Coordinates of C-alpha atoms and ligand atoms in Angstrom, one line a residue:
M26 CA -6.8 51.6 -32.3
Q27 CA -6.9 55.4 -32.5
K28 CA -6.2 57.3 -29.4
K29 CA -9.0 57.7 -26.9
T30 CA -11.1 60.8 -27.4
L31 CA -13.1 60.8 -24.2
P32 CA -11.9 61.8 -20.8
N33 CA -10.8 58.9 -18.7
K34 CA -11.2 59.2 -14.9
P35 CA -13.3 57.1 -12.6
L36 CA -16.4 58.7 -11.0
T37 CA -15.0 58.5 -7.5
E38 CA -11.7 60.1 -8.3
H39 CA -13.1 63.6 -9.1
S40 CA -12.3 66.1 -6.4
S41 CA -16.0 67.0 -5.9
W42 CA -16.9 63.3 -5.2
K43 CA -15.8 63.3 -1.5
A44 CA -17.8 66.5 -0.9
L45 CA -20.8 64.9 -2.6
V46 CA -20.6 61.8 -0.4
A47 CA -20.3 63.9 2.7
H48 CA -23.2 66.1 1.7
Q49 CA -25.4 63.1 0.9
Q50 CA -24.7 61.8 4.4
K51 CA -25.5 65.2 5.9
I52 CA -28.9 65.4 4.2
A53 CA -29.8 61.7 4.2
Q54 CA -32.4 62.2 7.0
T55 CA -33.9 65.4 5.5
S56 CA -37.1 64.6 3.8
I57 CA -38.1 66.1 0.5
L58 CA -40.9 68.0 2.3
D59 CA -38.3 69.4 4.7
H60 CA -36.2 70.6 1.7
F61 CA -39.3 72.5 0.5
S62 CA -39.7 74.1 3.9
K63 CA -36.0 75.1 4.0
E64 CA -35.9 76.4 0.4
P65 CA -38.6 78.9 -0.4
N66 CA -37.2 79.2 -3.9
R67 CA -36.7 75.5 -4.5
L68 CA -38.8 75.5 -7.7
D69 CA -36.4 78.1 -9.2
Y70 CA -33.6 75.7 -9.7
T71 CA -35.7 72.4 -10.0
T72 CA -38.1 73.3 -12.7
F73 CA -37.4 73.8 -16.4
E74 CA -39.6 75.2 -19.2
W75 CA -38.3 74.2 -22.7
E76 CA -40.4 74.2 -25.9
N77 CA -43.5 72.1 -25.1
F78 CA -41.9 70.6 -22.0
Y79 CA -42.3 71.4 -18.3
V80 CA -39.9 69.4 -16.2
D81 CA -40.1 69.3 -12.4
V82 CA -37.4 67.6 -10.4
S83 CA -38.2 69.3 -7.2
K84 CA -39.6 66.1 -5.6
N85 CA -36.2 64.7 -5.1
R86 CA -34.0 64.0 -2.0
I87 CA -31.6 66.8 -2.8
D88 CA -31.0 70.4 -1.9
Q89 CA -29.3 73.3 -3.7
K90 CA -25.9 72.4 -2.3
G91 CA -26.2 68.7 -3.5
F92 CA -27.4 69.9 -6.9
D93 CA -24.4 72.3 -7.2
L94 CA -22.0 69.5 -6.3
L95 CA -23.5 67.3 -8.9
L96 CA -23.0 70.0 -11.5
Q97 CA -19.4 70.4 -10.3
L98 CA -18.9 66.7 -10.8
A99 CA -20.3 67.0 -14.3
E100 CA -17.8 69.8 -15.1
E101 CA -14.9 67.8 -13.6
S102 CA -15.8 64.7 -15.6
G103 CA -15.2 66.6 -18.9
L104 CA -18.8 66.3 -20.0
A105 CA -18.7 69.5 -22.0
K106 CA -15.8 68.3 -24.1
A107 CA -17.3 64.8 -24.4
I108 CA -20.5 66.3 -25.9
T109 CA -18.5 68.2 -28.5
A110 CA -16.6 65.1 -29.3
Q111 CA -19.8 63.1 -29.9
F112 CA -21.5 65.7 -32.1
S113 CA -18.3 66.3 -34.1
G114 CA -17.9 62.7 -35.1
E115 CA -14.9 61.6 -33.1
L116 CA -14.6 57.9 -32.6
I117 CA -16.1 57.9 -29.2
N118 CA -17.3 54.3 -29.6
H119 CA -13.7 53.4 -28.9
T120 CA -13.9 49.6 -28.6
E121 CA -15.5 49.4 -32.0
Q122 CA -13.6 52.4 -33.4
R123 CA -16.7 54.1 -34.6
A124 CA -18.3 57.6 -34.4
V125 CA -21.6 57.9 -32.7
L126 CA -23.7 60.1 -35.0
H127 CA -27.4 59.3 -34.8
T128 CA -27.6 63.0 -34.1
A129 CA -26.5 63.7 -37.7
L130 CA -29.7 62.1 -38.9
R131 CA -31.7 64.9 -37.4
T132 CA -29.3 67.8 -37.2
L133 CA -30.9 71.2 -37.6
K134 CA -27.5 72.7 -38.2
K135 CA -26.0 73.1 -41.7
D136 CA -22.4 72.6 -40.5
P137 CA -20.6 69.6 -42.0
V138 CA -20.4 66.5 -39.9
L139 CA -17.1 64.7 -40.8
V140 CA -16.5 61.0 -40.7
D141 CA -13.0 60.0 -42.0
G142 CA -12.7 63.6 -43.3
K143 CA -15.9 63.3 -45.4
N144 CA -19.1 65.3 -44.8
I145 CA -21.8 62.7 -44.2
L146 CA -24.8 65.0 -44.5
A147 CA -25.3 64.6 -48.2
E148 CA -25.3 60.8 -47.8
V149 CA -27.8 61.2 -44.9
E150 CA -30.1 63.3 -47.1
A151 CA -29.9 60.9 -50.0
A152 CA -30.8 57.9 -47.8
Q153 CA -33.7 59.8 -46.3
N154 CA -35.0 60.9 -49.7
K155 CA -34.9 57.4 -51.0
M156 CA -36.9 56.3 -48.0
F157 CA -39.4 59.1 -48.2
A158 CA -40.0 58.5 -51.9
F159 CA -40.5 54.8 -51.4
C160 CA -42.9 55.4 -48.5
E161 CA -44.9 57.9 -50.4
K162 CA -45.3 55.3 -53.3
V163 CA -46.5 52.6 -50.9
I164 CA -48.9 54.9 -49.0
S165 CA -50.4 56.3 -52.1
G166 CA -50.9 52.8 -53.6
D167 CA -48.5 53.5 -56.5
W168 CA -46.3 50.7 -55.3
K169 CA -48.0 47.5 -56.5
G170 CA -47.6 44.0 -55.3
Y171 CA -46.9 41.1 -57.8
S172 CA -50.5 40.8 -58.8
G173 CA -51.0 44.6 -59.3
K174 CA -52.7 45.3 -56.0
A175 CA -51.7 48.1 -53.6
I176 CA -50.0 47.3 -50.2
T177 CA -52.3 47.1 -47.2
H178 CA -50.1 45.4 -44.6
V179 CA -46.4 45.8 -43.6
V180 CA -44.4 43.4 -41.5
N181 CA -41.2 44.6 -39.9
I182 CA -38.8 41.8 -39.4
G183 CA -36.0 42.7 -36.9
I184 CA -34.9 42.5 -33.3
G185 CA -33.4 44.7 -30.6
G186 CA -32.9 48.2 -32.0
S187 CA -34.2 47.0 -35.4
D188 CA -37.6 46.3 -33.7
L189 CA -38.0 48.1 -30.4
G190 CA -37.7 51.6 -31.7
P191 CA -39.9 51.3 -34.8
A192 CA -42.5 49.2 -32.8
M193 CA -42.6 51.7 -29.9
V194 CA -42.9 54.8 -32.2
V195 CA -45.5 53.2 -34.5
E196 CA -47.6 52.4 -31.4
A197 CA -46.9 55.9 -29.9
L198 CA -48.0 57.6 -33.1
A199 CA -51.1 55.4 -33.8
H200 CA -53.2 58.5 -33.7
Y201 CA -51.4 59.8 -36.8
Q202 CA -51.3 56.5 -38.6
N203 CA -52.6 56.1 -42.2
H204 CA -54.4 53.0 -43.7
L205 CA -51.4 50.7 -43.6
E206 CA -51.5 48.0 -40.9
L207 CA -48.2 47.4 -39.3
R208 CA -47.0 44.2 -37.6
F209 CA -43.7 43.3 -36.0
V210 CA -41.9 40.0 -35.9
S211 CA -38.8 39.8 -33.7
N212 CA -38.5 36.6 -31.7
V213 CA -36.9 33.5 -33.2
D214 CA -39.9 31.7 -31.6
G215 CA -41.7 30.3 -34.6
D216 CA -45.0 30.9 -33.0
H217 CA -44.3 34.6 -33.2
H218 CA -44.1 34.8 -36.9
H219 CA -46.8 32.2 -37.3
E220 CA -49.2 34.5 -35.4
A221 CA -48.0 37.6 -37.1
L222 CA -48.7 36.1 -40.6
K223 CA -52.2 35.1 -39.6
G224 CA -54.8 36.5 -42.0
L225 CA -52.1 38.2 -44.2
D226 CA -52.5 38.2 -48.0
P227 CA -49.1 37.9 -49.7
E228 CA -50.5 39.9 -52.6
T229 CA -50.9 43.0 -50.4
T230 CA -48.2 42.6 -47.8
L231 CA -44.8 44.2 -47.7
F232 CA -42.0 42.7 -45.6
V233 CA -39.3 45.0 -44.3
V234 CA -36.2 43.1 -43.2
V235 CA -34.3 45.3 -40.8
S236 CA -30.8 44.3 -39.6
K237 CA -27.9 46.6 -39.3
T238 CA -25.4 43.7 -39.6
F239 CA -27.7 41.3 -41.5
T240 CA -26.1 38.5 -39.6
T241 CA -28.6 38.3 -36.7
Q242 CA -29.8 34.7 -36.2
E243 CA -33.4 35.7 -35.2
T244 CA -34.0 38.1 -38.0
L245 CA -32.5 36.0 -40.7
S246 CA -34.4 32.9 -39.6
N247 CA -37.6 34.8 -39.5
A248 CA -36.9 36.4 -42.9
N249 CA -36.1 33.0 -44.5
S250 CA -39.2 31.3 -43.0
I251 CA -41.4 34.2 -44.1
R252 CA -39.9 34.1 -47.6
Q253 CA -40.8 30.4 -47.7
W254 CA -44.3 31.2 -46.6
F255 CA -44.5 33.9 -49.3
L256 CA -43.2 31.6 -52.0
S257 CA -45.6 28.9 -51.1
K258 CA -48.3 31.3 -52.3
A259 CA -46.6 33.7 -54.8
P260 CA -44.2 33.5 -57.6
E261 CA -40.4 34.0 -57.2
S262 CA -40.6 37.2 -59.3
G263 CA -42.9 38.6 -56.5
I264 CA -40.0 38.9 -54.1
S265 CA -38.8 42.2 -55.4
K266 CA -42.2 43.7 -54.9
H267 CA -42.7 42.4 -51.4
F268 CA -39.3 42.2 -49.7
I269 CA -37.2 45.2 -48.9
A270 CA -34.2 45.5 -46.6
V271 CA -32.6 48.0 -44.3
S272 CA -28.9 47.3 -43.5
T273 CA -25.3 48.4 -43.5
N274 CA -24.4 45.1 -45.1
L275 CA -25.3 45.5 -48.7
E276 CA -23.5 42.3 -49.8
K277 CA -25.5 40.2 -47.4
T278 CA -28.9 41.8 -48.4
K279 CA -28.1 41.0 -52.0
A280 CA -27.1 37.4 -51.2
F281 CA -30.4 37.1 -49.4
G282 CA -32.1 38.0 -52.7
I283 CA -33.2 41.5 -52.1
D284 CA -32.9 43.9 -55.0
P285 CA -30.2 46.6 -54.3
E286 CA -32.9 49.1 -55.5
N287 CA -35.1 47.9 -52.6
T288 CA -32.3 48.1 -50.0
F289 CA -32.1 51.1 -47.8
P290 CA -28.6 51.8 -46.5
M291 CA -27.7 52.8 -42.9
N292 CA -24.3 53.5 -41.5
D293 CA -22.1 51.9 -38.9
W294 CA -21.9 55.3 -37.0
V295 CA -25.5 54.7 -36.0
G296 CA -25.9 52.2 -33.1
G297 CA -28.7 49.7 -33.3
R298 CA -30.5 51.1 -30.2
F299 CA -30.2 54.7 -31.5
S300 CA -31.3 53.8 -35.1
L301 CA -35.0 54.6 -35.3
W302 CA -34.0 58.0 -36.8
S303 CA -32.3 56.3 -39.8
T304 CA -33.8 54.1 -42.5
V305 CA -34.4 51.6 -39.6
G306 CA -37.4 53.9 -39.0
L307 CA -38.8 52.9 -42.4
S308 CA -41.8 51.1 -40.9
I309 CA -42.5 54.3 -38.9
C310 CA -42.3 56.4 -42.0
L311 CA -44.7 53.9 -43.8
A312 CA -47.1 54.1 -40.9
V313 CA -47.3 57.8 -40.4
G314 CA -45.9 59.2 -43.6
P315 CA -42.7 61.3 -44.3
D316 CA -44.1 64.5 -42.9
H317 CA -44.7 63.1 -39.4
F318 CA -41.4 61.3 -39.6
K319 CA -39.7 64.6 -40.4
A320 CA -41.4 66.1 -37.4
L321 CA -40.1 63.3 -35.2
L322 CA -36.6 64.1 -36.4
Q323 CA -37.2 67.8 -35.9
G324 CA -38.2 67.3 -32.3
A325 CA -35.0 65.2 -31.6
G326 CA -32.9 67.8 -33.4
K327 CA -34.3 70.6 -31.1
M328 CA -33.5 68.5 -28.1
D329 CA -29.9 68.0 -29.5
L330 CA -29.5 71.7 -29.6
H331 CA -30.8 72.1 -26.1
F332 CA -28.3 69.5 -24.9
Q333 CA -25.4 71.0 -26.8
E334 CA -26.0 74.6 -26.0
T335 CA -27.7 74.9 -22.5
S336 CA -25.6 75.4 -19.4
F337 CA -25.6 72.3 -17.2
E338 CA -27.9 73.6 -14.5
K339 CA -30.7 74.2 -17.0
N340 CA -29.9 71.3 -19.3
I341 CA -32.7 68.7 -18.9
P342 CA -30.8 65.6 -20.0
V343 CA -27.8 66.6 -17.9
V344 CA -30.0 67.3 -14.8
L345 CA -31.8 63.9 -15.2
G346 CA -28.6 62.0 -15.7
L347 CA -27.0 63.6 -12.6
L348 CA -30.0 62.9 -10.4
S349 CA -30.0 59.3 -11.6
I350 CA -26.3 59.0 -10.6
W351 CA -27.2 60.6 -7.2
Y352 CA -29.6 57.8 -6.4
N353 CA -27.6 55.0 -8.1
N354 CA -24.2 55.8 -6.6
L355 CA -25.0 57.6 -3.3
W356 CA -28.4 56.2 -2.2
G357 CA -27.9 52.6 -3.4
A358 CA -31.0 52.7 -5.7
E359 CA -30.8 49.8 -8.1
S360 CA -33.7 50.6 -10.5
E361 CA -35.7 53.3 -12.0
A362 CA -39.3 53.2 -13.0
I363 CA -40.6 54.9 -16.1
I364 CA -44.4 55.6 -16.0
P365 CA -45.9 57.2 -19.1
Y366 CA -49.4 58.4 -18.5
T367 CA -50.7 57.5 -21.9
E368 CA -51.5 54.0 -23.4
Y369 CA -49.8 55.1 -26.6
L370 CA -46.4 55.0 -24.8
K371 CA -46.9 51.7 -23.0
N372 CA -43.8 50.3 -24.9
L373 CA -41.6 53.1 -23.9
P374 CA -40.2 51.3 -20.8
A375 CA -39.2 48.3 -23.0
Y376 CA -37.6 50.5 -25.6
L377 CA -35.6 52.4 -22.9
Q378 CA -34.6 49.1 -21.3
Q379 CA -32.5 48.4 -24.4
G380 CA -31.3 52.0 -24.8
I381 CA -30.2 52.3 -21.2
M382 CA -29.3 48.8 -20.1
E383 CA -27.4 47.8 -23.3
S384 CA -25.6 51.1 -23.2
N385 CA -24.6 51.5 -19.6
G386 CA -24.6 47.9 -18.3
K387 CA -20.8 47.8 -18.2
Y388 CA -18.3 46.9 -15.5
V389 CA -15.1 47.9 -17.2
G390 CA -14.1 51.5 -17.1
R391 CA -12.7 53.5 -20.0
D392 CA -9.3 52.8 -18.4
G393 CA -9.8 49.1 -19.1
I394 CA -10.1 48.4 -15.4
P395 CA -13.2 47.2 -13.5
V396 CA -15.0 50.2 -12.0
Q397 CA -15.3 50.3 -8.2
Y398 CA -18.9 51.6 -8.1
Q399 CA -22.3 50.7 -9.5
T400 CA -23.1 51.6 -13.1
G401 CA -26.2 51.1 -15.1
T402 CA -29.7 51.3 -13.8
I403 CA -32.4 48.6 -14.1
I404 CA -35.2 50.1 -16.1
W405 CA -38.8 49.0 -15.8
G406 CA -42.3 50.4 -15.9
A407 CA -45.7 50.4 -17.5
S408 CA -48.3 52.9 -18.4
G409 CA -50.2 54.8 -15.7
T410 CA -52.9 54.4 -14.5
N411 CA -52.5 50.6 -15.1
A412 CA -49.2 50.5 -13.2
Q413 CA -51.0 52.0 -10.1
H414 CA -53.1 48.8 -9.9
A415 CA -50.1 46.6 -10.5
F416 CA -46.8 47.4 -8.9
F417 CA -47.3 50.9 -7.3
Q418 CA -47.8 49.2 -3.9
L419 CA -44.1 48.3 -3.8
I420 CA -43.1 51.8 -4.8
H421 CA -45.3 53.4 -2.1
Q422 CA -44.8 50.9 0.8
G423 CA -42.0 48.5 -0.2
T424 CA -38.5 48.5 1.2
K425 CA -36.7 49.5 -2.0
L426 CA -35.9 53.0 -3.1
I427 CA -37.2 53.4 -6.7
P428 CA -36.9 56.8 -8.3
A429 CA -39.6 57.2 -10.9
D430 CA -40.1 59.4 -14.0
F431 CA -43.7 60.4 -14.6
I432 CA -44.4 61.4 -18.2
G433 CA -47.7 63.0 -18.9
F434 CA -49.4 65.1 -21.6
K435 CA -51.5 68.1 -21.0
K436 CA -53.9 67.5 -23.8
S437 CA -55.3 64.2 -25.0
L438 CA -55.2 63.4 -28.7
N439 CA -58.9 62.5 -29.0
G440 CA -60.3 65.4 -27.0
N441 CA -62.0 63.4 -24.3
V442 CA -61.7 65.9 -21.5
A443 CA -63.4 63.9 -18.8
H444 CA -61.0 61.0 -19.1
Q445 CA -58.0 63.3 -19.6
N446 CA -58.8 65.1 -16.4
K447 CA -59.0 61.8 -14.5
L448 CA -55.7 60.7 -16.1
L449 CA -53.9 63.9 -15.2
A450 CA -55.4 63.9 -11.7
N451 CA -53.8 60.5 -11.1
F452 CA -50.6 61.6 -12.8
I453 CA -50.2 64.5 -10.4
A454 CA -51.7 62.8 -7.3
Q455 CA -49.3 59.9 -7.4
T456 CA -46.2 62.1 -7.3
E457 CA -47.6 64.1 -4.4
A458 CA -48.6 60.9 -2.5
L459 CA -45.2 59.4 -3.1
M460 CA -43.5 62.5 -1.7
A461 CA -45.9 63.4 1.1
G462 CA -46.9 59.9 2.3
K463 CA -49.4 59.6 5.2
T464 CA -48.4 59.9 8.8
K465 CA -49.8 57.8 11.7
S466 CA -51.8 60.7 13.1
Q467 CA -53.4 61.3 9.6
V468 CA -54.2 57.6 9.5
M469 CA -55.7 57.7 13.1
D470 CA -57.8 60.8 12.2
E471 CA -59.3 58.9 9.3
L472 CA -59.9 55.7 11.3
Q473 CA -61.7 57.6 14.0
H474 CA -64.5 58.2 11.6
S475 CA -65.0 54.5 11.1
N476 CA -67.0 52.1 13.2
M477 CA -63.9 50.2 14.3
S478 CA -63.0 49.7 18.0
S479 CA -60.0 51.9 19.1
S480 CA -57.9 48.8 19.7
L481 CA -58.6 47.6 16.1
Q482 CA -57.8 51.1 14.8
E483 CA -54.5 51.1 16.7
A484 CA -53.7 47.6 15.3
L485 CA -54.5 48.5 11.7
A486 CA -52.8 51.9 11.7
P487 CA -49.2 50.9 10.9
F488 CA -50.3 49.1 7.7
K489 CA -51.9 52.2 6.5
V490 CA -49.0 54.5 7.1
F491 CA -47.0 55.7 4.0
E492 CA -43.5 56.9 4.8
G493 CA -43.5 59.0 1.7
N494 CA -40.2 60.7 0.7
K495 CA -40.2 58.7 -2.6
P496 CA -38.4 60.7 -5.3
T497 CA -40.0 61.4 -8.7
N498 CA -39.3 63.5 -11.8
T499 CA -42.3 64.9 -13.6
L500 CA -42.2 65.5 -17.4
L501 CA -45.3 67.3 -18.4
I502 CA -45.5 67.7 -22.2
E503 CA -48.1 69.6 -24.2
Q504 CA -49.4 66.8 -26.4
L505 CA -48.2 63.5 -27.9
S506 CA -47.1 64.9 -31.2
P507 CA -44.4 63.4 -33.4
E508 CA -42.2 66.4 -32.7
N509 CA -42.6 66.1 -28.9
L510 CA -42.1 62.4 -29.0
G511 CA -38.8 62.9 -30.9
A512 CA -37.6 65.3 -28.3
L513 CA -38.6 62.9 -25.5
I514 CA -36.7 60.0 -27.0
A515 CA -33.6 62.2 -27.6
L516 CA -33.8 63.5 -24.0
Y517 CA -33.3 59.9 -22.7
E518 CA -30.6 59.2 -25.3
H519 CA -28.6 62.2 -24.0
K520 CA -29.3 61.1 -20.4
I521 CA -27.6 57.8 -21.3
F522 CA -24.6 59.7 -22.6
V523 CA -24.2 61.9 -19.6
Q524 CA -24.3 58.9 -17.3
G525 CA -21.8 56.9 -19.4
I526 CA -19.4 59.8 -19.3
L527 CA -19.6 60.2 -15.5
W528 CA -19.4 56.5 -14.9
N529 CA -16.3 56.4 -17.2
I530 CA -17.6 53.6 -19.3
Y531 CA -18.2 53.2 -23.0
S532 CA -21.9 53.5 -23.7
Y533 CA -21.9 52.6 -27.4
D534 CA -20.6 49.0 -27.6
Q535 CA -22.5 45.9 -26.5
W536 CA -20.0 43.1 -26.1
G537 CA -22.1 41.7 -23.3
V538 CA -24.6 40.2 -25.8
E539 CA -22.0 38.2 -27.7
L540 CA -21.2 35.3 -25.4
G541 CA -24.9 34.1 -25.3
K542 CA -25.0 34.3 -29.1
Q543 CA -21.8 32.2 -29.4
L544 CA -23.0 29.5 -27.0
A545 CA -26.5 29.4 -28.7
T546 CA -24.7 28.4 -31.9
K547 CA -23.0 25.5 -30.1
V548 CA -26.0 24.4 -28.3
L549 CA -28.0 24.4 -31.5
E550 CA -25.5 21.9 -32.9
D551 CA -26.1 19.7 -29.8
I552 CA -29.8 19.9 -30.2
E553 CA -29.8 19.1 -33.9
G554 CA -27.4 16.2 -33.3
E555 CA -24.5 17.7 -35.3
A556 CA -22.1 17.7 -32.4
A557 CA -21.8 16.7 -28.8
H558 CA -20.0 19.6 -27.1
A559 CA -18.7 19.5 -23.6
H560 CA -20.9 21.4 -21.1
D561 CA -21.3 21.6 -17.3
P562 CA -23.6 18.9 -15.7
S563 CA -26.6 21.2 -15.4
T564 CA -26.5 22.1 -19.1
L565 CA -25.9 18.5 -20.2
K566 CA -28.9 17.4 -18.2
L567 CA -31.1 20.1 -19.6
L568 CA -30.0 19.1 -23.1
S569 CA -31.0 15.5 -22.4
K570 CA -34.5 16.7 -21.5
I571 CA -35.1 18.3 -24.9
Ligands
F6P605 O1 -28.6 42.4 -29.1 C1 -27.5 42.9 -29.7 C2 -27.8 43.7 -30.9 O2 -26.6 43.9 -31.6 C3 -28.4 45.1 -30.6 O3 -27.5 46.0 -30.2 C4 -29.1 45.3 -31.9 O4 -30.0 46.4 -31.9 C5 -29.7 44.0 -32.2 O5 -28.7 43.0 -31.8 C6 -30.1 43.7 -33.7 O6 -28.9 43.8 -34.5 P1 -29.1 43.9 -36.1 O7 -29.8 45.1 -36.4 O8 -27.7 43.9 -36.6 O9 -29.8 42.7 -36.6

């Protein structure tokens, strides 16, 4: 292995760590509202205007001193050097000996990006141009199916990063979508592809098999079954018109029977969960066309520049990453909620679950030793206002501390002002309610106007009290455009990076998914009667029930 390129020091060994712990203890009983009273200029250091974004982190349990200590921690952790190492193509994915260069797919700079001494930008452009040309042909109807008809439906076959990103973005950009109807098949559950194929006409359907490795059991099983379905209705010669592939593994795509002409290459320096910017985004490009896809890249590219060039105290991904560490490591928060106030982004939490939890769910430090503190955050969420009527009760009055990101858009896409005003009213009211809560005397004031007896009022009051002091970040964005969406996704990607650097873990491998895959292969042999492997009593009994 090549030498390690990232700094290597556990979070708790930085000199500012002790001061940060002491400061957290000092202000633990100070409420967010008290911080506002004590800091008349609080909004000066807790709000950020960038491009079409207004980010407000003022509703957090932190003060200027705590914020400064977090920034000091970021400096001491070598974050600045680490950012340079990532963008310049050093092998920061150390355990897989790979560069991490999804940023090269959207770079707005002309500077060469070197991998093994070779500038990869020409290769990136060639792969993008091939994808754009293909998508234009399909959208315009010039690409014909085996019977001479144009394509009307597209099925993306992939899982994890080869599904979640494309599916989330296609849904998010539905407003910009052309006539093509997109479907996504990911689960190895046969019922999934059975449902996805319902009503499809093989003459007008295009299947995009997306797998970085082209070895993933789920994707290959689905691709094989769907090919059989296709061949039960269409001639073998139709395969080349209806099956295309996206992969790094060109030998395997060929062996699967996909024409090299119809194979869109990606590179091993793009991680699966960061790959929607690459040819893995082909389904996105089909759905919204190359121009919108380019705008998505452009937005991410702008966020990359912000991340690279902005001092830490004004750097949005850095600030959000540090605040997340503040709650995870100093307040014992286990999870974070992501609440987008638009139905278009209802799959954002699921997408970020892979991005964040597959990246930072690691217990071994970059020194090869188990870390002595919590890493990773459990990510969950749903769209607002739906979430308010589902799990917000627990955030408002439960016993757990759940920092939440509220993501909203000033303007709706369809111009329905009355609904948009209500949506935004909820978006803003919730963060205020979470912070301010409701005191017993406020509750009693309200109850006095009811017909209830005073003893009943007294008995009911505790249940109606909101402690408040629940932290939130507000991301208010102009409108859900491809460019703003690109910037938003890139923001969270960089937040992941910041946290991985500070936690001293490797964010870009995913060894934790391997064991389950290995055992599933064995168990399949048991189920299919090809072997009788040794297992624990529980597993053996379960197998006997199948
Ligand atoms: O679940 C593990 C994983 O390797 C993810 O990181 C990846 O996005 C997914 O499987 C799919 O992998 P592939 O694109 O190689 O089929």
